[in-house]
JSON list of C-alpha atoms in Angstrom, two decimals:
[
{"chain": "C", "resi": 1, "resn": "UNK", "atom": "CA", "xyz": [122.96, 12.74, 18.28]},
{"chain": "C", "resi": 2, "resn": "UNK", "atom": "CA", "xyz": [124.22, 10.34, 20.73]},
{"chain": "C", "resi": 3, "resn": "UNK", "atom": "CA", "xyz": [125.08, 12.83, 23.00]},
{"chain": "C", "resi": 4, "resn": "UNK", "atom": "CA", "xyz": [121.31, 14.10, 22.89]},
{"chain": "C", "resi": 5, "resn": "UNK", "atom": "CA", "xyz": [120.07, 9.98, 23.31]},
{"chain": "C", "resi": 6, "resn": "UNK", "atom": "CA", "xyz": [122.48, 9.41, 26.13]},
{"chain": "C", "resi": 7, "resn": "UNK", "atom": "CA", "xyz": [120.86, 12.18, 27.59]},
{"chain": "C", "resi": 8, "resn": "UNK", "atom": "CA", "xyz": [117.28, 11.65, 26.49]},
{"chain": "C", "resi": 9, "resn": "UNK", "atom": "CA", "xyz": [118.12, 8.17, 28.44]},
{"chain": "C", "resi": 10, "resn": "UNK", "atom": "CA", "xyz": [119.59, 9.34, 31.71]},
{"chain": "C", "resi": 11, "resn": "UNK", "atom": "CA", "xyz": [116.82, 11.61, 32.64]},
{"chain": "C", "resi": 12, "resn": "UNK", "atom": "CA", "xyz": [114.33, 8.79, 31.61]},
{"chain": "C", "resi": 13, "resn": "UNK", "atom": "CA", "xyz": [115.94, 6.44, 33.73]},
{"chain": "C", "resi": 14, "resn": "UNK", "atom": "CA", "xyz": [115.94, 8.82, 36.61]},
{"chain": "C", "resi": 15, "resn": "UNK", "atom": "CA", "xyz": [112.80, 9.98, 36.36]},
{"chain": "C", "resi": 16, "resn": "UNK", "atom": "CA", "xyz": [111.21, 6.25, 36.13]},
{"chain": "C", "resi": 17, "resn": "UNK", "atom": "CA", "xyz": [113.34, 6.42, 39.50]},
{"chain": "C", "resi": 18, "resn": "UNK", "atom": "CA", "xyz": [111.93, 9.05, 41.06]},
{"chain": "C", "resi": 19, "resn": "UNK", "atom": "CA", "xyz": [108.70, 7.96, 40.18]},
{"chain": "C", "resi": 20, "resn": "UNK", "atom": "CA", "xyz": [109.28, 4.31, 41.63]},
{"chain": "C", "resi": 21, "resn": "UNK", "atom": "CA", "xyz": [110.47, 5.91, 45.07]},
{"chain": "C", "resi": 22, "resn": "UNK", "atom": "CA", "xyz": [107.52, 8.03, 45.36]},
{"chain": "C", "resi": 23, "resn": "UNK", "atom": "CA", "xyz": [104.43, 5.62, 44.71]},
{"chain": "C", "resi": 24, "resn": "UNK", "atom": "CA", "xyz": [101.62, 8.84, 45.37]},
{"chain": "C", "resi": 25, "resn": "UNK", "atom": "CA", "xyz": [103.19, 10.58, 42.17]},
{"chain": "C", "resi": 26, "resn": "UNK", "atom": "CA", "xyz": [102.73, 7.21, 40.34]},
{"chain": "C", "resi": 27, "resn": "UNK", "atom": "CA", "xyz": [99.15, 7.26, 41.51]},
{"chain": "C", "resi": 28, "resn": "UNK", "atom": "CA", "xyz": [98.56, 10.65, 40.98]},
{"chain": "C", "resi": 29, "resn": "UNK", "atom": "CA", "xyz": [100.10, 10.26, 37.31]},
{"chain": "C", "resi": 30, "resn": "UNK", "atom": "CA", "xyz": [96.95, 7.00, 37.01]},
{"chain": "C", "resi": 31, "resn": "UNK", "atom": "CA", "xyz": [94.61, 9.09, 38.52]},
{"chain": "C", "resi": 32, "resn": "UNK", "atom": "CA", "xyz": [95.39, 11.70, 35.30]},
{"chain": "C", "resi": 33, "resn": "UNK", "atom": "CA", "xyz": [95.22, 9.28, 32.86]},
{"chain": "C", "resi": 34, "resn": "UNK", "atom": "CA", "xyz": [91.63, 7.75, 34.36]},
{"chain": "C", "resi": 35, "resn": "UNK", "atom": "CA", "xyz": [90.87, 10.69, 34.04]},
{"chain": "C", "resi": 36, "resn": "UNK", "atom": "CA", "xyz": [91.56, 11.37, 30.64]},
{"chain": "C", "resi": 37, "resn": "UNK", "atom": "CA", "xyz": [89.75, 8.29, 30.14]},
{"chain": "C", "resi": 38, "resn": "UNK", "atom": "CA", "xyz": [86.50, 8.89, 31.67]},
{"chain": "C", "resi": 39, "resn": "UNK", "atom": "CA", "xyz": [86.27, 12.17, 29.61]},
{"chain": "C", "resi": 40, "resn": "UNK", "atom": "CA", "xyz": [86.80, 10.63, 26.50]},
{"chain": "C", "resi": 41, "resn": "UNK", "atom": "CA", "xyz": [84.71, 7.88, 27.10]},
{"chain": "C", "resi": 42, "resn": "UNK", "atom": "CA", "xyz": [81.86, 10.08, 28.22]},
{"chain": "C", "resi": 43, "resn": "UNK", "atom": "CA", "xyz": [82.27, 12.27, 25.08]},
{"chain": "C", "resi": 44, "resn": "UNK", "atom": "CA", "xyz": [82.34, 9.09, 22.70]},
{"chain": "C", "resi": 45, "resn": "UNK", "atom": "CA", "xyz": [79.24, 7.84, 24.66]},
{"chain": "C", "resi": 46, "resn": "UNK", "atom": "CA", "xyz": [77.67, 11.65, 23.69]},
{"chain": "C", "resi": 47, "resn": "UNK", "atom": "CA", "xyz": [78.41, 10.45, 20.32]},
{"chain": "C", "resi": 48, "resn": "UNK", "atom": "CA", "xyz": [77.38, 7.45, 20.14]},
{"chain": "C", "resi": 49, "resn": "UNK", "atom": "CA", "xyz": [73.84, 8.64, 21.53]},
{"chain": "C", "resi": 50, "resn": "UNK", "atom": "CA", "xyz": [73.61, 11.07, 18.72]},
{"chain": "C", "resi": 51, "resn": "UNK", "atom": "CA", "xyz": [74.20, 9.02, 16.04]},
{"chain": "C", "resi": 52, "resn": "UNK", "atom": "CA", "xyz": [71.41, 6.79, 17.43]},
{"chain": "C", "resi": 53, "resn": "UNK", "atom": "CA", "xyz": [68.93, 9.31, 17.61]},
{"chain": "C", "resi": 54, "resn": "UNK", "atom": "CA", "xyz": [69.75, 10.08, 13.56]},
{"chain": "C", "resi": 55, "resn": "UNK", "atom": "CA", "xyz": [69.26, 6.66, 13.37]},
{"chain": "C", "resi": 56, "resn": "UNK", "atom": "CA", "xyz": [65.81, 7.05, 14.97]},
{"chain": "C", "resi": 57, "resn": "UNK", "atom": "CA", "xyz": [64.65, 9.87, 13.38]},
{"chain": "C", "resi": 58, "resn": "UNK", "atom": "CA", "xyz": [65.89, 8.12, 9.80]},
{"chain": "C", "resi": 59, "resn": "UNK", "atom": "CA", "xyz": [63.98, 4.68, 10.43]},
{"chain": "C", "resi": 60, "resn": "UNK", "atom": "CA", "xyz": [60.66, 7.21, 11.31]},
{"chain": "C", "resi": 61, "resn": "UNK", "atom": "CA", "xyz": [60.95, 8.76, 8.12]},
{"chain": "C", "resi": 62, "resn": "UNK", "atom": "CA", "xyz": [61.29, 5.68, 6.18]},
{"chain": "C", "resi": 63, "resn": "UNK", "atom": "CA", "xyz": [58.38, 4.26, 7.69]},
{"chain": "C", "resi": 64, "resn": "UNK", "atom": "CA", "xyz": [56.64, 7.49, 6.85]},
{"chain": "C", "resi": 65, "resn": "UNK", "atom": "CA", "xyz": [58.02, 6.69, 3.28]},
{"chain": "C", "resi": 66, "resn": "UNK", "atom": "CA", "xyz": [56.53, 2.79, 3.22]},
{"chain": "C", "resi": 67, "resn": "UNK", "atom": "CA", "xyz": [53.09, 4.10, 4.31]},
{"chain": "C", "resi": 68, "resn": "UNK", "atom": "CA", "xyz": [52.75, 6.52, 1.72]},
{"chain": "C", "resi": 69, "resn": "UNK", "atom": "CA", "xyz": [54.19, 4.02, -0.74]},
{"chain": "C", "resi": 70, "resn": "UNK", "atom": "CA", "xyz": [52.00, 1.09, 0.26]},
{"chain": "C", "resi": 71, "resn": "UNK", "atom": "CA", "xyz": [49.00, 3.86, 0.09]},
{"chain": "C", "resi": 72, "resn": "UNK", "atom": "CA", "xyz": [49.69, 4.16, -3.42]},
{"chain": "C", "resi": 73, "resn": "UNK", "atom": "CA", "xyz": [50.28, 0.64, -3.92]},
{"chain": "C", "resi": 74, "resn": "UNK", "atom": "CA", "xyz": [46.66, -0.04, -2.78]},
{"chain": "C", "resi": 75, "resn": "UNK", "atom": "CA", "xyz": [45.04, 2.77, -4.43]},
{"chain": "C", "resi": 76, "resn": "UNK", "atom": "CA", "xyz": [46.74, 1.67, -8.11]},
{"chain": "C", "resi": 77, "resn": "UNK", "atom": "CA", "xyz": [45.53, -2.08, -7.24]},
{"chain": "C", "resi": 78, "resn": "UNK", "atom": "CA", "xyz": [42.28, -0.51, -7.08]},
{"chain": "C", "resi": 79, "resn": "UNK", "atom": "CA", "xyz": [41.99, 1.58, -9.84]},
{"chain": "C", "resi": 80, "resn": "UNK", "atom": "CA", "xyz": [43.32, -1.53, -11.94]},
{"chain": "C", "resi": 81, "resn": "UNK", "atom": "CA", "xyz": [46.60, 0.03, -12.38]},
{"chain": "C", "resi": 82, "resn": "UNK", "atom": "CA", "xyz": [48.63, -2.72, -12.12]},
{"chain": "C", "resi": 83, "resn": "UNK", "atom": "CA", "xyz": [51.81, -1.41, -13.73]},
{"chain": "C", "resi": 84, "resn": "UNK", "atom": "CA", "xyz": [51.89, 1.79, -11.28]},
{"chain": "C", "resi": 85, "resn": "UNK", "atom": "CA", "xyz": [51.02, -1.11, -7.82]},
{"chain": "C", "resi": 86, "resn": "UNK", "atom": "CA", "xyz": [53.86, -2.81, -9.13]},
{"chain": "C", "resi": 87, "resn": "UNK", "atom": "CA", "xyz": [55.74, -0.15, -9.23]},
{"chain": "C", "resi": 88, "resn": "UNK", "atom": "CA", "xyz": [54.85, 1.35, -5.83]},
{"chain": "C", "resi": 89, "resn": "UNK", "atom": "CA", "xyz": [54.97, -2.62, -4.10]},
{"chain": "C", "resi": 90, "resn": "UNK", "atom": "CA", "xyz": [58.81, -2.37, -5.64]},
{"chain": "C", "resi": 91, "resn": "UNK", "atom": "CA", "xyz": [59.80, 0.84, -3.88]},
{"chain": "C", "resi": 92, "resn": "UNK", "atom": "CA", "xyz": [57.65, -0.15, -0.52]},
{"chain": "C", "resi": 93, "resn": "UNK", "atom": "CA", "xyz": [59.94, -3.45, -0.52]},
{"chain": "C", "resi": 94, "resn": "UNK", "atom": "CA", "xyz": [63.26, -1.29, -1.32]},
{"chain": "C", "resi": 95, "resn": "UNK", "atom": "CA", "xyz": [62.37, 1.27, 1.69]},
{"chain": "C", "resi": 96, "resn": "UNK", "atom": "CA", "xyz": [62.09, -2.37, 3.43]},
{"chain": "C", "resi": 97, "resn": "UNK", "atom": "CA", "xyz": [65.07, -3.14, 2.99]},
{"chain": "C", "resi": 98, "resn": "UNK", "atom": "CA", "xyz": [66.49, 0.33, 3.62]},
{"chain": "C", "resi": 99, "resn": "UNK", "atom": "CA", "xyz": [64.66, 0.25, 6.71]},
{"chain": "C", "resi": 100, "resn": "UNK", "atom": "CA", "xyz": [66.33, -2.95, 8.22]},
{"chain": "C", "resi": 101, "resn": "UNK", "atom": "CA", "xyz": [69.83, -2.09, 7.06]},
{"chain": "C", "resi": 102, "resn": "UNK", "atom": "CA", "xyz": [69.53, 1.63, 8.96]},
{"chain": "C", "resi": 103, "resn": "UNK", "atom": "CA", "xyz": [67.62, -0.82, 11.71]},
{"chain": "C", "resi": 104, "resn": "UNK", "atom": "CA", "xyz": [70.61, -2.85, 12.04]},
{"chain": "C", "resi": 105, "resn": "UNK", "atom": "CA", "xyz": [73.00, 0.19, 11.90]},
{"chain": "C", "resi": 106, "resn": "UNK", "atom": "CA", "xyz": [70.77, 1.36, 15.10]},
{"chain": "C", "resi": 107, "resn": "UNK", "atom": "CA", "xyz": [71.18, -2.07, 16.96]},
{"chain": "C", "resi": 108, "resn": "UNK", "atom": "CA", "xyz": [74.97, -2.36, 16.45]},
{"chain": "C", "resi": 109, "resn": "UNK", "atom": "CA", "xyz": [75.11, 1.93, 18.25]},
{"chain": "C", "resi": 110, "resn": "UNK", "atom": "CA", "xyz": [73.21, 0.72, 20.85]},
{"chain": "C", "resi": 111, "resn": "UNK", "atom": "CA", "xyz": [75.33, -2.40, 21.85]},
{"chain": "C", "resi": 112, "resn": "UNK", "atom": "CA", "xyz": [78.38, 0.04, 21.00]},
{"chain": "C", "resi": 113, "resn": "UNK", "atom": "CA", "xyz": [76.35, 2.19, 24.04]},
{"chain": "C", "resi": 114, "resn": "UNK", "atom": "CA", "xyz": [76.37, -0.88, 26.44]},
{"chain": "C", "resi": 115, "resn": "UNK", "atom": "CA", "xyz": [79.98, -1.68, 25.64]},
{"chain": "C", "resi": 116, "resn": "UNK", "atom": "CA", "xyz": [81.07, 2.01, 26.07]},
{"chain": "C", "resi": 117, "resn": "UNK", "atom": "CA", "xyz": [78.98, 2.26, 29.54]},
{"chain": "C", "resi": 118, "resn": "UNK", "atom": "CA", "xyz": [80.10, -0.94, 31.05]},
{"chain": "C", "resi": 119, "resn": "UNK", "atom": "CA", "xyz": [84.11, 0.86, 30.51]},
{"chain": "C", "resi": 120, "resn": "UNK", "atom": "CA", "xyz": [82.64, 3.92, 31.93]},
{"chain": "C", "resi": 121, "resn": "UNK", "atom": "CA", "xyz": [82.13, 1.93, 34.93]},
{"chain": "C", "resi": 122, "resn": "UNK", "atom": "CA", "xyz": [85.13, 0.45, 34.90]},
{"chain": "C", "resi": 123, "resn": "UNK", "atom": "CA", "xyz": [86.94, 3.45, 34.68]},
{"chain": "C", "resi": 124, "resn": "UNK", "atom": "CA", "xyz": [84.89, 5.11, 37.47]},
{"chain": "C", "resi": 125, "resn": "UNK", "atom": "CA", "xyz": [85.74, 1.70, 39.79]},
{"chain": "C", "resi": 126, "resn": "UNK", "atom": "CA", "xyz": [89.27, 2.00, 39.29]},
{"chain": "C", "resi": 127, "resn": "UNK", "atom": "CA", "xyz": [89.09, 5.77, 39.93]},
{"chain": "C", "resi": 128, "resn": "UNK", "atom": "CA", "xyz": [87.90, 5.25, 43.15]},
{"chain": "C", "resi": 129, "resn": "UNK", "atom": "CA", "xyz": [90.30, 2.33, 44.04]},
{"chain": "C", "resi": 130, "resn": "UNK", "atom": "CA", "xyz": [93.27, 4.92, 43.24]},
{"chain": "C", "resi": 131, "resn": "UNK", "atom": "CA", "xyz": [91.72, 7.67, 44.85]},
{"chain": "C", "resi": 132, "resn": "UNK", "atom": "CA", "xyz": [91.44, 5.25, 47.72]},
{"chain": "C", "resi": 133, "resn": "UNK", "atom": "CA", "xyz": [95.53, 4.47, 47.54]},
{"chain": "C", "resi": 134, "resn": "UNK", "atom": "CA", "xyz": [96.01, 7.82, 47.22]},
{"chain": "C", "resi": 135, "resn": "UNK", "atom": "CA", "xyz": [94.02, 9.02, 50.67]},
{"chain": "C", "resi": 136, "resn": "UNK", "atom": "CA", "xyz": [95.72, 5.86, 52.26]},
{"chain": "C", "resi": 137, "resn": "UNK", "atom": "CA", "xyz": [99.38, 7.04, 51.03]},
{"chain": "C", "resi": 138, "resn": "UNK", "atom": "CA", "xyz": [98.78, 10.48, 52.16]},
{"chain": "C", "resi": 139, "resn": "UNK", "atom": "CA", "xyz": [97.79, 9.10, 55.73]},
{"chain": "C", "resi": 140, "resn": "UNK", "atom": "CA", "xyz": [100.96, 6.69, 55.85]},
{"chain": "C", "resi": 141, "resn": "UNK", "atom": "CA", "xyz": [103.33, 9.22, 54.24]},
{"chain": "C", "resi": 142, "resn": "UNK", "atom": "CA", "xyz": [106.06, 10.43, 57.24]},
{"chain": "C", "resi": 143, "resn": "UNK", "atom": "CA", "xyz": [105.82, 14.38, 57.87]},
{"chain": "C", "resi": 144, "resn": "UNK", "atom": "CA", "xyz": [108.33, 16.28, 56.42]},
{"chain": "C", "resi": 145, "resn": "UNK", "atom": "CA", "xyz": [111.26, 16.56, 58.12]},
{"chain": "C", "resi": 146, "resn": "UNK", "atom": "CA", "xyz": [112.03, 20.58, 58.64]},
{"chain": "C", "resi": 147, "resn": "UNK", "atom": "CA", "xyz": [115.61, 21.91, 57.19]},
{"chain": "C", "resi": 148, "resn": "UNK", "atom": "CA", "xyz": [118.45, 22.26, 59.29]},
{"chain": "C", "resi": 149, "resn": "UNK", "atom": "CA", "xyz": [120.02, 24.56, 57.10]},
{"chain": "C", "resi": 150, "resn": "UNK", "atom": "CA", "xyz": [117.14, 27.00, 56.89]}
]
């Protein structure tokens, strides 16, 4: 195995090389990666956008659930049914609760949002500043010198 890592090693080393004498391959190789970034970032902020719109939909049916509930409530309050108001009151407060916790879960995707948006732009700002390198190392790069020996 040495013989393989000594290898593995040389061509590392001289490709690092290669890639320090030639600066537009080492922006072109950034460029890739931003890239790679921007897509990813625009697919998690695809995501992200779903899973608030569940979120939506959920916290309208809930408060669908607490009007019906609270309905009932009222109607059993005035029919004298005490033990069936008390009964509906206890599931209007639990759909409450369920309501803030899936309202919180909504707040915390929508700062996620923010977060992911602000890197989108940062990722689209440094694109550009490469792509500008890039245009300005094409511009300064020397012509190619023809072959003699062809």
């Amino acid at each position: 195995m040495g013989l393989i890592d000594d290898i593995s090693q040389f061509l590392e080393t001289r490709l690092e090389e290669y890639i320090r004498n030639n600066p537009q391959i080492e922006l072109q190789i950034l460029e890739e990666k931003l890239s790679q970034q921007g897509t990813e970032v625009a697919k998690l902020i695809a995501n992200f956008r779903t899973q608030e719109k569940q979120l939506q939909d959920q916290i309208l049916d809930i408060a669908n659930d607490i009007r019906i509930w609270h309905d009932r409530a009222k109607k059993a309050s005035e029919a004298n049914r005490q033990d069936l108001a008390n009964a509906a009151k206890e599931r209007e407060a639990s759909l409450l609760k369920q309501g803030n916790q899936v309202w919180a879960q909504m707040e915390l995707i929508k700062q996620r949002i923010a977060q992911t948006v602000e890197l989108q732009t940062q990722i689209q700002v440094r694109m550009q500043e490469v792509r500008a390198k890039i245009a300005e190392a094409a511009k300064n790069k020397p012509p190619a010198q023809p072959n003699p020996a062809t």
